[in-house]
Amino acid sequence: MRQKLVHRNDWEWEVHPEKRDFFRELGEIFHYKDLLLRLVKRDLLVSYQQTIIGPFWILLQPLLTTMVYSLIFSRIAGIPTDGIPPILFYLSGIIIWNYFSDCFTDVMHIFLHNARIFSKVYFPRLIVALSALVTRSIRLGIQLLVFLAVYAYFLFTRQVAAPSVLIWLVPLILALTGLFALGAGLIVSVLTAKYRDLNNVVQFGLRLFMFMTPVVYGASLVASTPYRFLFWLNPLTPAIETFRAAFLKQDAVPAGYMLSAVLLVFSLLLTGIYLFKKQEIKVMDII
């Protein structure tokens, strides 16, 4: 068979891949908002399929955990709760910690749990991470209603003071918590997709991280220790302490701690988005 050789200079068309525009790709997310809503609906339905009490687990999980923590850490271990009723103290910490932990875990597994979808059809992969964030935010909203119901009981029985002016910061600290989980989760998702052993290490580290967060103790417990700087460097510390200050303690968190948390969270978020967008195609080739 005779083959025709074509010299390079005879080419009329040369096809190159389109140069990726980072900001244009982020803008694509808005055009896929319907997909985002469908993913949120799917996650909500799948979460409680084949369960007996279904969505009521959203209410029971923080309440049961609060009861166990009140028994172990307050009554048995005698850890002070800064004069706050133990139920409200632990419930406030548990709700915010669970929100962070659930968002982080969902985001860090997006490559491993969605590999089949990612390899078949194109859409901005970041939407899956955002859908996890929205789904967990809905659960958070329901659990906050539980907290407000318990808080209302203690307020009407005059066991706690009325909310302070810091209550307007609550939406901001909840958003900060979600963005912290999103940024850290995106970074870890790339690493765990390449190195599966890291998944076990991160799960173990997440359990330890809870004890570096004021869930079962207050900031006053570490105020006189040399580790208080590291304690406040954790973005969840000003988030939980501000939430408790808004409803229960009336003492504002120092602005410097809040500012450092905001800077750290946005640094993590930008790093996570950049790393995720840069590595998503390479990761899909190896999973």
Coordinates of C-alpha atoms in Angstrom, one line a residue:
M1 CA 0.0 0.0 0.0
R2 CA 1.4 3.3 -1.0
Q3 CA 1.4 6.0 1.6
K4 CA 1.4 9.7 1.0
L5 CA 4.0 11.5 3.1
V6 CA 2.9 15.0 4.1
H7 CA 5.6 17.5 5.1
R8 CA 5.0 19.6 8.2
N9 CA 5.1 22.8 6.2
D10 CA 2.1 21.5 4.1
W11 CA -0.3 21.6 7.1
E12 CA -3.1 24.1 6.8
W13 CA -4.7 23.6 10.2
E14 CA -3.1 22.7 13.5
V15 CA -5.4 22.1 16.4
H16 CA -4.3 23.0 19.9
P17 CA -6.2 22.6 23.2
E18 CA -7.9 25.8 24.3
K19 CA -6.0 27.6 27.0
R20 CA -7.7 27.1 30.3
D21 CA -9.1 30.3 31.8
F22 CA -9.3 29.8 35.6
F23 CA -11.9 32.6 36.2
R24 CA -14.0 31.6 33.2
E25 CA -14.2 28.1 34.5
L26 CA -15.3 29.3 37.9
G27 CA -18.0 31.4 36.1
E28 CA -19.4 28.2 34.5
I29 CA -20.7 27.2 37.9
F30 CA -23.5 29.7 37.6
H31 CA -24.7 28.1 34.3
Y32 CA -24.9 24.7 36.0
K33 CA -27.0 25.9 38.9
D34 CA -29.8 23.4 37.9
L35 CA -27.3 20.6 38.2
L36 CA -26.3 21.9 41.6
L37 CA -29.9 21.8 42.8
R38 CA -30.4 18.2 41.5
L39 CA -27.2 17.0 43.3
V40 CA -28.4 18.6 46.5
K41 CA -31.8 16.9 46.1
R42 CA -30.1 13.6 45.4
D43 CA -27.8 13.8 48.4
L44 CA -30.8 14.6 50.7
L45 CA -32.8 11.7 49.4
V46 CA -30.0 9.1 49.4
S47 CA -28.8 10.0 52.9
Y48 CA -31.9 8.6 54.6
Q49 CA -33.0 5.8 52.2
Q50 CA -33.8 2.5 54.0
T51 CA -33.8 4.1 57.4
I52 CA -36.6 3.7 59.9
I53 CA -37.0 7.3 61.1
G54 CA -35.4 9.0 58.1
P55 CA -34.6 12.7 58.4
F56 CA -35.3 12.7 62.1
W57 CA -31.7 11.5 62.5
I58 CA -30.8 15.1 61.7
L59 CA -32.4 16.0 65.0
L60 CA -31.5 13.0 67.0
Q61 CA -27.7 12.9 66.3
P62 CA -26.8 16.2 68.0
L63 CA -29.2 15.6 70.9
L64 CA -28.0 12.1 71.6
T65 CA -24.3 13.3 71.3
T66 CA -25.1 16.2 73.7
M67 CA -26.6 13.9 76.3
V68 CA -23.5 11.6 76.1
Y69 CA -21.1 14.5 76.4
S70 CA -23.0 16.0 79.3
L71 CA -22.8 12.8 81.2
I72 CA -19.1 12.0 80.4
F73 CA -17.4 15.4 80.3
S74 CA -19.6 17.5 82.6
R75 CA -20.8 15.0 85.3
I76 CA -18.0 12.4 85.3
A77 CA -14.9 14.4 84.2
G78 CA -16.1 17.6 85.8
I79 CA -14.9 19.8 82.9
P80 CA -16.3 23.4 83.5
T81 CA -18.7 24.9 81.0
D82 CA -18.1 28.5 81.9
G83 CA -21.3 28.8 83.8
I84 CA -23.4 27.8 80.8
P85 CA -26.0 24.9 81.2
P86 CA -24.1 21.8 79.9
I87 CA -26.8 21.0 77.4
L88 CA -26.6 24.3 75.6
F89 CA -22.8 24.4 75.9
Y90 CA -22.2 21.0 74.3
L91 CA -25.1 21.4 71.8
S92 CA -23.7 24.6 70.4
G93 CA -20.2 23.1 70.0
I94 CA -21.5 19.8 68.5
I95 CA -23.6 21.5 65.9
I96 CA -20.8 23.6 64.5
W97 CA -18.3 20.8 64.7
N98 CA -20.6 18.4 62.9
Y99 CA -21.1 20.9 60.2
F100 CA -17.4 21.4 59.6
S101 CA -16.7 17.6 59.9
D102 CA -19.4 16.5 57.6
C103 CA -18.6 19.2 54.9
F104 CA -14.9 18.4 55.1
T105 CA -15.5 14.6 54.8
D106 CA -17.9 14.9 51.9
V107 CA -15.6 17.3 50.0
M108 CA -12.4 15.2 50.6
H109 CA -14.1 12.2 49.0
I110 CA -15.5 13.8 45.8
F111 CA -13.0 12.2 43.5
L112 CA -13.3 8.8 45.0
H113 CA -17.1 8.8 45.3
N114 CA -17.8 10.4 41.9
A115 CA -15.1 8.9 39.7
R116 CA -17.6 7.2 37.3
I117 CA -19.6 10.4 36.7
F118 CA -16.5 12.5 36.3
S119 CA -15.0 10.1 33.6
K120 CA -18.2 10.1 31.5
V121 CA -19.5 13.6 31.2
Y122 CA -18.1 17.1 31.5
F123 CA -19.4 19.6 34.0
P124 CA -17.5 21.8 36.5
R125 CA -16.3 19.3 39.1
L126 CA -16.4 22.0 41.7
I127 CA -20.2 21.8 41.7
V128 CA -20.1 18.5 43.5
A129 CA -18.2 20.1 46.3
L130 CA -20.6 23.0 46.5
S131 CA -23.6 20.6 46.5
A132 CA -22.1 18.9 49.5
L133 CA -21.7 22.2 51.2
V134 CA -25.3 23.2 50.5
T135 CA -26.7 19.9 51.6
R136 CA -24.9 20.1 54.9
S137 CA -26.0 23.7 55.3
I138 CA -29.6 22.6 55.1
R139 CA -29.0 20.0 57.8
L140 CA -27.2 22.7 59.8
G141 CA -30.3 25.0 59.5
I142 CA -32.5 22.2 60.9
Q143 CA -30.2 21.5 63.8
L144 CA -30.0 25.3 64.6
L145 CA -33.8 25.2 65.0
V146 CA -33.3 22.5 67.6
F147 CA -30.7 24.6 69.4
L148 CA -33.1 27.6 69.4
A149 CA -35.9 25.5 70.8
V150 CA -33.7 24.3 73.7
Y151 CA -32.3 27.8 74.2
A152 CA -35.8 29.3 74.3
Y153 CA -36.7 26.9 77.2
F154 CA -33.6 28.0 79.2
L155 CA -34.3 31.7 78.3
F156 CA -37.9 31.6 79.5
T157 CA -36.9 29.8 82.7
R158 CA -34.3 32.6 83.2
Q159 CA -31.3 30.2 83.3
V160 CA -29.5 32.1 80.5
A161 CA -29.3 35.7 79.4
A162 CA -30.9 37.1 76.2
P163 CA -28.9 37.1 73.0
S164 CA -26.3 39.8 72.7
V165 CA -25.6 42.2 69.8
L166 CA -23.0 39.6 68.6
I167 CA -25.9 37.6 67.2
W168 CA -25.5 39.4 63.9
L169 CA -22.1 37.7 63.5
V170 CA -23.7 34.2 63.6
P171 CA -24.4 33.9 59.8
L172 CA -20.8 35.1 59.2
I173 CA -19.1 32.5 61.4
L174 CA -21.3 29.7 60.0
A175 CA -20.2 30.8 56.5
L176 CA -16.6 30.9 57.7
T177 CA -16.9 27.4 59.0
G178 CA -18.3 26.1 55.8
L179 CA -15.6 27.8 53.7
F180 CA -13.0 26.5 56.0
A181 CA -14.2 22.9 55.4
L182 CA -14.5 23.5 51.7
G183 CA -11.0 24.9 51.3
A184 CA -9.3 22.2 53.4
G185 CA -11.4 19.5 51.9
L186 CA -10.5 20.5 48.3
I187 CA -6.8 20.3 49.2
V188 CA -7.1 17.0 50.8
S189 CA -9.3 15.6 48.0
V190 CA -6.5 15.9 45.5
L191 CA -4.0 14.3 47.9
T192 CA -6.2 11.4 49.0
A193 CA -7.1 10.6 45.4
K194 CA -3.4 10.1 44.6
Y195 CA -2.3 8.5 47.8
R196 CA -5.1 6.4 49.3
D197 CA -3.2 5.8 52.6
L198 CA -3.7 9.4 53.4
N199 CA -7.4 8.8 53.8
N200 CA -6.9 6.8 57.0
V201 CA -4.4 9.4 58.2
V202 CA -6.8 12.2 57.6
Q203 CA -9.7 10.4 59.3
F204 CA -7.6 9.8 62.4
G205 CA -6.3 13.4 62.3
L206 CA -9.9 14.7 62.1
R207 CA -10.8 12.9 65.3
L208 CA -7.8 14.4 67.1
F209 CA -8.7 17.8 65.6
M210 CA -12.0 17.8 67.5
F211 CA -10.1 17.8 70.8
M212 CA -8.1 20.9 69.6
T213 CA -11.5 22.6 69.1
P214 CA -13.6 24.0 72.0
V215 CA -16.4 21.5 71.6
V216 CA -16.2 19.8 75.0
Y217 CA -14.4 22.6 76.9
G218 CA -14.3 26.4 76.8
A219 CA -11.6 28.8 75.8
S220 CA -11.1 29.7 79.5
L221 CA -9.6 26.3 80.1
V222 CA -6.6 27.0 78.0
A223 CA -6.4 30.8 78.6
S224 CA -3.4 30.5 80.9
T225 CA -1.5 27.7 79.0
P226 CA 1.4 28.3 76.6
Y227 CA -0.7 26.6 73.9
R228 CA -3.4 29.3 73.7
F229 CA -1.8 30.8 70.6
L230 CA -2.2 27.5 68.7
F231 CA -5.7 27.1 70.2
W232 CA -6.9 30.4 68.8
L233 CA -5.1 29.8 65.5
N234 CA -7.7 27.1 64.8
P235 CA -10.5 29.0 62.8
L236 CA -13.2 26.9 64.5
T237 CA -12.2 28.3 67.9
P238 CA -13.4 31.9 67.2
A239 CA -16.4 30.5 65.4
I240 CA -17.6 28.4 68.3
E241 CA -16.7 30.9 70.9
T242 CA -18.5 33.7 69.0
F243 CA -21.6 31.6 68.6
R244 CA -21.6 30.9 72.4
A245 CA -20.9 34.6 73.1
A246 CA -23.8 35.6 71.0
F247 CA -26.3 33.4 72.8
L248 CA -24.8 32.4 76.1
K249 CA -21.7 34.2 77.4
Q250 CA -22.0 37.8 76.2
D251 CA -18.2 38.1 76.0
A252 CA -16.9 39.1 72.6
V253 CA -14.0 37.2 71.0
P254 CA -11.0 39.5 70.5
A255 CA -11.1 41.0 67.0
G256 CA -7.5 39.9 66.3
Y257 CA -8.4 36.2 66.6
M258 CA -11.4 36.7 64.3
L259 CA -9.3 38.5 61.7
S260 CA -6.6 35.8 61.7
A261 CA -9.3 33.2 61.3
V262 CA -10.8 35.0 58.3
L263 CA -7.4 35.4 56.6
L264 CA -6.5 31.8 57.2
V265 CA -9.8 30.5 55.9
F266 CA -9.7 32.6 52.7
S267 CA -6.0 31.6 52.1
L268 CA -7.0 27.9 52.4
L269 CA -10.0 28.4 50.2
L270 CA -8.1 30.1 47.4
T271 CA -5.3 27.5 47.6
G272 CA -7.9 24.6 47.6
I273 CA -9.8 25.9 44.5
Y274 CA -6.5 26.6 42.6
L275 CA -5.1 23.2 43.4
F276 CA -8.4 21.4 42.7
K277 CA -8.8 23.1 39.3
K278 CA -5.1 22.5 38.4
Q279 CA -5.0 18.9 39.3
E280 CA -8.6 17.6 38.5
I281 CA -7.7 16.3 35.0
K282 CA -4.5 14.6 36.2
V283 CA -6.4 13.0 39.2
M284 CA -9.1 11.6 36.9
D285 CA -6.4 9.8 34.9
I286 CA -5.2 7.8 37.9
I287 CA -8.3 6.9 39.8

